[in-house]
C-alpha positions as a LaTeX table, in Angstrom:
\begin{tabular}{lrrr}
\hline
Residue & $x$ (\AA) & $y$ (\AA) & $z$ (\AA) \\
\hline
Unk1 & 12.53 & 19.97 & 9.47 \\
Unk2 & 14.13 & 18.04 & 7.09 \\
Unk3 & 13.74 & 14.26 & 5.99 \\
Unk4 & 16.52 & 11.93 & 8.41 \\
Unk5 & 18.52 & 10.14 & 5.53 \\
Unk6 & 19.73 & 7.91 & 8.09 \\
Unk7 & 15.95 & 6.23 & 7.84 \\
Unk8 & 17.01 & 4.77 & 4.83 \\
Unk9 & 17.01 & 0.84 & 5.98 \\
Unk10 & 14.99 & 1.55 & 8.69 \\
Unk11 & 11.93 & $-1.68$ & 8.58 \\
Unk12 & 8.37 & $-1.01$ & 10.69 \\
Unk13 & 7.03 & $-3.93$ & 12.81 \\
Unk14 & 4.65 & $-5.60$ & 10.86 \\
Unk15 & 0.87 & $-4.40$ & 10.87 \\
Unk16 & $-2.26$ & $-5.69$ & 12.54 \\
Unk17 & $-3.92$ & $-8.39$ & 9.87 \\
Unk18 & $-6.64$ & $-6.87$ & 7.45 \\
Unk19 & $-9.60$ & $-9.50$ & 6.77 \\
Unk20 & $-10.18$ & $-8.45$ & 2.68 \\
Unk21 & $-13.85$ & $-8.73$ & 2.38 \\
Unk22 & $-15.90$ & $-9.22$ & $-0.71$ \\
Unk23 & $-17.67$ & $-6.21$ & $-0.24$ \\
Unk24 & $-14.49$ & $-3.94$ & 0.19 \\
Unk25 & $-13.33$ & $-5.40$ & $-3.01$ \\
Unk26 & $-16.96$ & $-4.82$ & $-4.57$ \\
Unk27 & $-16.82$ & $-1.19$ & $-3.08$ \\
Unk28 & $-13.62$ & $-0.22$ & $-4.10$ \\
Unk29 & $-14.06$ & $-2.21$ & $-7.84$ \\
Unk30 & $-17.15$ & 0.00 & $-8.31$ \\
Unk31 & $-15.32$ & 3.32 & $-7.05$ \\
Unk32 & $-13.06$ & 3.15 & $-9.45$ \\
Unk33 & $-15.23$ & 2.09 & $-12.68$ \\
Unk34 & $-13.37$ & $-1.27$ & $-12.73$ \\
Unk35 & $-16.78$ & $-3.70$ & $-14.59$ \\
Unk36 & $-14.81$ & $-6.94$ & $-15.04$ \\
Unk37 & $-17.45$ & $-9.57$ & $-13.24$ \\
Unk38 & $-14.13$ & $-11.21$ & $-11.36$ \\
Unk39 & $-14.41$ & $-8.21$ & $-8.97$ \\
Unk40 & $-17.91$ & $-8.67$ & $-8.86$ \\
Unk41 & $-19.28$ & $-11.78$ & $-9.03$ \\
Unk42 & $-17.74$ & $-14.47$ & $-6.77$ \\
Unk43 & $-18.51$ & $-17.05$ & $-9.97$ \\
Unk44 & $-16.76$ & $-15.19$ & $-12.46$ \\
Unk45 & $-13.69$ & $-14.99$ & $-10.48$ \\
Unk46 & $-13.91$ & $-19.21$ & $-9.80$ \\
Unk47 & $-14.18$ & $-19.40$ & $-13.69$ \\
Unk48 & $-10.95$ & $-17.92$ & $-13.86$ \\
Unk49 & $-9.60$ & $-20.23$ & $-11.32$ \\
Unk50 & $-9.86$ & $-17.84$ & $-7.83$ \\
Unk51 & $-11.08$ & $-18.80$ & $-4.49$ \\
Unk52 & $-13.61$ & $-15.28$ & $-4.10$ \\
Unk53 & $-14.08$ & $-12.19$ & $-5.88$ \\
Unk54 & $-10.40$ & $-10.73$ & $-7.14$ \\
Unk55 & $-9.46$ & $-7.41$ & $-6.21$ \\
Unk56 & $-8.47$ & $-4.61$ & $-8.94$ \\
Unk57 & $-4.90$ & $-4.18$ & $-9.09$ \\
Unk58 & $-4.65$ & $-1.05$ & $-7.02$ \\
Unk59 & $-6.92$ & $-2.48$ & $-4.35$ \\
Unk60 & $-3.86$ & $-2.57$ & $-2.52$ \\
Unk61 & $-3.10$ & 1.09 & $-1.69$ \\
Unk62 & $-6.37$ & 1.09 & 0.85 \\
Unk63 & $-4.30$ & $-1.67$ & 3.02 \\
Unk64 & $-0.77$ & $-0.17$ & 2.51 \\
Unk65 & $-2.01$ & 3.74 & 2.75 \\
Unk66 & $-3.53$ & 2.82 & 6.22 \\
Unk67 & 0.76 & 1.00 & 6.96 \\
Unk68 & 2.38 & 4.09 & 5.87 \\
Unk69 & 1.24 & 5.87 & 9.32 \\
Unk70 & 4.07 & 3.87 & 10.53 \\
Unk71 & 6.27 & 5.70 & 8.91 \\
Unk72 & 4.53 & 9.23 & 8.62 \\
Unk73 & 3.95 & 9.53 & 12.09 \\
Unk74 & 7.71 & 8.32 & 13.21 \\
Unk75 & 8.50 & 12.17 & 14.76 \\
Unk76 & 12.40 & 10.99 & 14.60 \\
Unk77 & 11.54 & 10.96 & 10.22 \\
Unk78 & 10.58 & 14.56 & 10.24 \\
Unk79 & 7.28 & 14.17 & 7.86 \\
Unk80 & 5.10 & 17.36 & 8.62 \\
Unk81 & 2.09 & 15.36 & 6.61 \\
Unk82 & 0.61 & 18.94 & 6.24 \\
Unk83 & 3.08 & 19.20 & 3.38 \\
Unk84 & 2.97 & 15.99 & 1.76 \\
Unk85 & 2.00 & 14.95 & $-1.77$ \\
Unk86 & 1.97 & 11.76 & $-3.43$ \\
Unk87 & 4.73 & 11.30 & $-5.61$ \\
Unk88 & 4.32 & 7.49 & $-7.65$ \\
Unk89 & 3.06 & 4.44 & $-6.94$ \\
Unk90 & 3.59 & 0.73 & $-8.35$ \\
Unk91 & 2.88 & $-2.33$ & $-7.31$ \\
Unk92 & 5.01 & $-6.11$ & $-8.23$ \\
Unk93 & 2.16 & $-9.00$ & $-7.49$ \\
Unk94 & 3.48 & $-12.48$ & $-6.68$ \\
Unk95 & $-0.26$ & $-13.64$ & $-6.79$ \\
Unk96 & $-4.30$ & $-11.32$ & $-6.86$ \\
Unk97 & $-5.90$ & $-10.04$ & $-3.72$ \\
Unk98 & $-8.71$ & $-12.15$ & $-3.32$ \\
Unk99 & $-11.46$ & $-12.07$ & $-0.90$ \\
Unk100 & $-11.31$ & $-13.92$ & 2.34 \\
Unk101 & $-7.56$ & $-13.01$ & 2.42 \\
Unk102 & $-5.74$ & $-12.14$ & 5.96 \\
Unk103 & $-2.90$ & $-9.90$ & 4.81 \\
Unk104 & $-0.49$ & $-8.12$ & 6.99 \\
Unk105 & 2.16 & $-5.02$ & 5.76 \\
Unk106 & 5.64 & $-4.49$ & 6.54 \\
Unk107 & 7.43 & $-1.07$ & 6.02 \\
Unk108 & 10.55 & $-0.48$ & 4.72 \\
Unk109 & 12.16 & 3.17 & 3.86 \\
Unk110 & 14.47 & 2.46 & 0.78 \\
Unk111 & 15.31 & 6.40 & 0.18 \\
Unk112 & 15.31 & 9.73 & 1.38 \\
Unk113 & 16.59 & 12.59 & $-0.71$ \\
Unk114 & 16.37 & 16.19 & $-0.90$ \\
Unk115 & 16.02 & 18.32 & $-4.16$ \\
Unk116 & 14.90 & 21.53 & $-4.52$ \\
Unk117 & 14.00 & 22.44 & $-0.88$ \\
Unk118 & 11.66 & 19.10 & $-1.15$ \\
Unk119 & 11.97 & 16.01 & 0.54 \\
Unk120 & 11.39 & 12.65 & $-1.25$ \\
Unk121 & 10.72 & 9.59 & 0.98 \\
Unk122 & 10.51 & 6.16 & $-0.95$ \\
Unk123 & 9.16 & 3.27 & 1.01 \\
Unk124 & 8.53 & $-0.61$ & 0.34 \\
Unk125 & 5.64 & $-2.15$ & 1.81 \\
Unk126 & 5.74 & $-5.93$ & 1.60 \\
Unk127 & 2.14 & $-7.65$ & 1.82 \\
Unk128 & 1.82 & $-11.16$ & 2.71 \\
Unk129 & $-0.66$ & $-13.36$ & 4.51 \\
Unk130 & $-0.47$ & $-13.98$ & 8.01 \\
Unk131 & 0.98 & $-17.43$ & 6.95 \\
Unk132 & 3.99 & $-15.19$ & 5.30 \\
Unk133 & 2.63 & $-15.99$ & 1.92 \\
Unk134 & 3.94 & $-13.00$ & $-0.50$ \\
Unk135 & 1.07 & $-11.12$ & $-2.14$ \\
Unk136 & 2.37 & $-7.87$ & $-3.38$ \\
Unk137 & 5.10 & $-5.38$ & $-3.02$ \\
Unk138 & 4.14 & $-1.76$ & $-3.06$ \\
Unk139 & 6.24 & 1.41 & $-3.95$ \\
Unk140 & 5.06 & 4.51 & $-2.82$ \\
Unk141 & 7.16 & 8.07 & $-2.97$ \\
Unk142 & 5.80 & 10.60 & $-1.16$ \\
Unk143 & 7.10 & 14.26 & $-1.66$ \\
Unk144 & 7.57 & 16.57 & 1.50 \\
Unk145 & 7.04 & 19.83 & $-0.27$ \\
Unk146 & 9.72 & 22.53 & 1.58 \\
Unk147 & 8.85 & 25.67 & 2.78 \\
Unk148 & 8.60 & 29.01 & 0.51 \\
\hline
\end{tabular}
């Protein structure tokens, strides 16, 4: 089955609200080799001027990957997630991920094209507090391989 082009537009309800906890941030800081104390150490991150320990840059993805079932799991779409690999991913930060945050995702599919026998599905996911404070936007393209 084939990607529905007419998706393109299409915005998710937003998600349930994720509490971003220190230790997350520690957990995910220390999976990924990122040292700098501000994801560490609660007081190095105040000495730059944050409320808690500040999450690495691609923190992110663990909120926004967890979203994307929204859209993955839409049977109308035609995703068969047996066949999908992750294209690209960027992120646009209005402010850091900081621990203690509430943050809530909302969906958006801004393409769908077909190349090659492949699908490409391109999606937006705009994270904000629950108080609607913008946080980050995050890009994701995800690529349906075809069959053959």
């Amino acid at each position: 089955m084939s990607l529905d082009p007419s998706f393109v537009g299409r915005t998710y309800p937003p998600t349930a609200p994720y509490q971003v906890g220190r230790e997350k941030i520690r957990e995910f800081a220390s999976a990924i080799g990122a040292t700098d104390p501000a994801h560490h150490d609660p007081e190095a991150a105040r000495a730059l001027g944050h409320p808690d320990v500040v999450a690495p840059p691609t923190f992110p993805f663990v909120i926004t990957m967890a979203a994307s079932r929204q859209i993955v799991e839409d049977p109308a779409l035609g995703v068969d997630y047996s066949r999908v690999v992750h294209g690209d991913q960027r992120f646009a930060y209005t402010r850091p991920v900081v621990a203690g945050d509430e943050l809530v995702c909302v969906n958006t599919i801004e393409e769908v094209t077909s190349r090659g026998g492949h699908g490409f599905l391109t999606t937006r996911t705009d994270v904000s507090t629950v108080a609607g404070e913008p946080v980050v936007a995050v890009w994701s393209k995800l690529v349906v391989r075809g069959e053959g």
